[in-house]
Short mmCIF file of C-alpha atoms in Angstrom, two decimals:
data_model
loop_
_atom_site.label_atom_id
_atom_site.label_comp_id
_atom_site.label_asym_id
_atom_site.label_seq_id
_atom_site.Cartn_x
_atom_site.Cartn_y
_atom_site.Cartn_z
CA MET F 1 90.64 95.08 93.76
CA ASP F 2 90.94 93.46 97.19
CA GLY F 3 92.78 90.53 95.64
CA ASP F 4 95.30 92.90 94.08
CA VAL F 5 95.91 94.60 97.43
CA VAL F 6 96.50 91.26 99.14
CA LEU F 7 98.88 90.18 96.37
CA PHE F 8 100.80 93.46 96.59
CA SER F 9 101.00 93.18 100.39
CA PHE F 10 102.33 89.61 100.09
CA ASN F 11 104.89 90.64 97.48
CA HIS F 12 105.96 93.64 99.55
CA HIS F 13 106.73 91.41 102.54
CA LEU F 14 108.42 88.89 100.26
CA VAL F 15 110.64 91.60 98.77
CA ALA F 16 111.49 92.85 102.26
CA GLY F 17 112.94 89.40 102.97
CA PHE F 18 115.54 89.61 100.19
CA PRO F 19 119.02 90.64 101.35
CA ASN F 20 120.08 91.57 97.82
CA GLN F 21 119.04 95.17 97.12
CA LEU F 22 119.31 94.68 93.36
CA THR F 23 116.83 91.82 93.59
CA GLN F 24 114.52 94.06 95.63
CA ILE F 25 114.62 96.72 92.92
CA GLU F 26 113.95 94.22 90.12
CA ILE F 27 111.00 92.68 91.97
CA SER F 28 109.63 96.10 92.94
CA GLU F 29 109.73 97.14 89.27
CA SER F 30 107.93 93.97 88.20
CA ILE F 31 105.25 94.63 90.83
CA ALA F 32 104.89 98.22 89.61
CA GLU F 33 104.49 96.97 86.04
CA PHE F 34 101.89 94.42 87.17
CA ILE F 35 99.90 97.08 89.01
CA GLY F 36 100.19 99.43 86.04
CA ARG F 37 98.73 96.79 83.71
CA ARG F 38 95.88 96.03 86.14
CA LEU F 39 95.04 99.72 86.58
CA GLY F 40 95.14 100.15 82.81
CA GLN F 41 92.32 97.61 82.45
CA PHE F 42 89.97 99.81 84.48
CA GLN F 43 90.54 102.95 82.43
#
């Protein structure tokens, strides 16, 4: 799980660097979907 946390942290900072709010939302949604799939594997 540590790898997932690092990846999320990296993506969070990457998203924060985008000036376009729409792009932020799209990337945030893709991250949420990625996390959802990963969490689904543990259930």
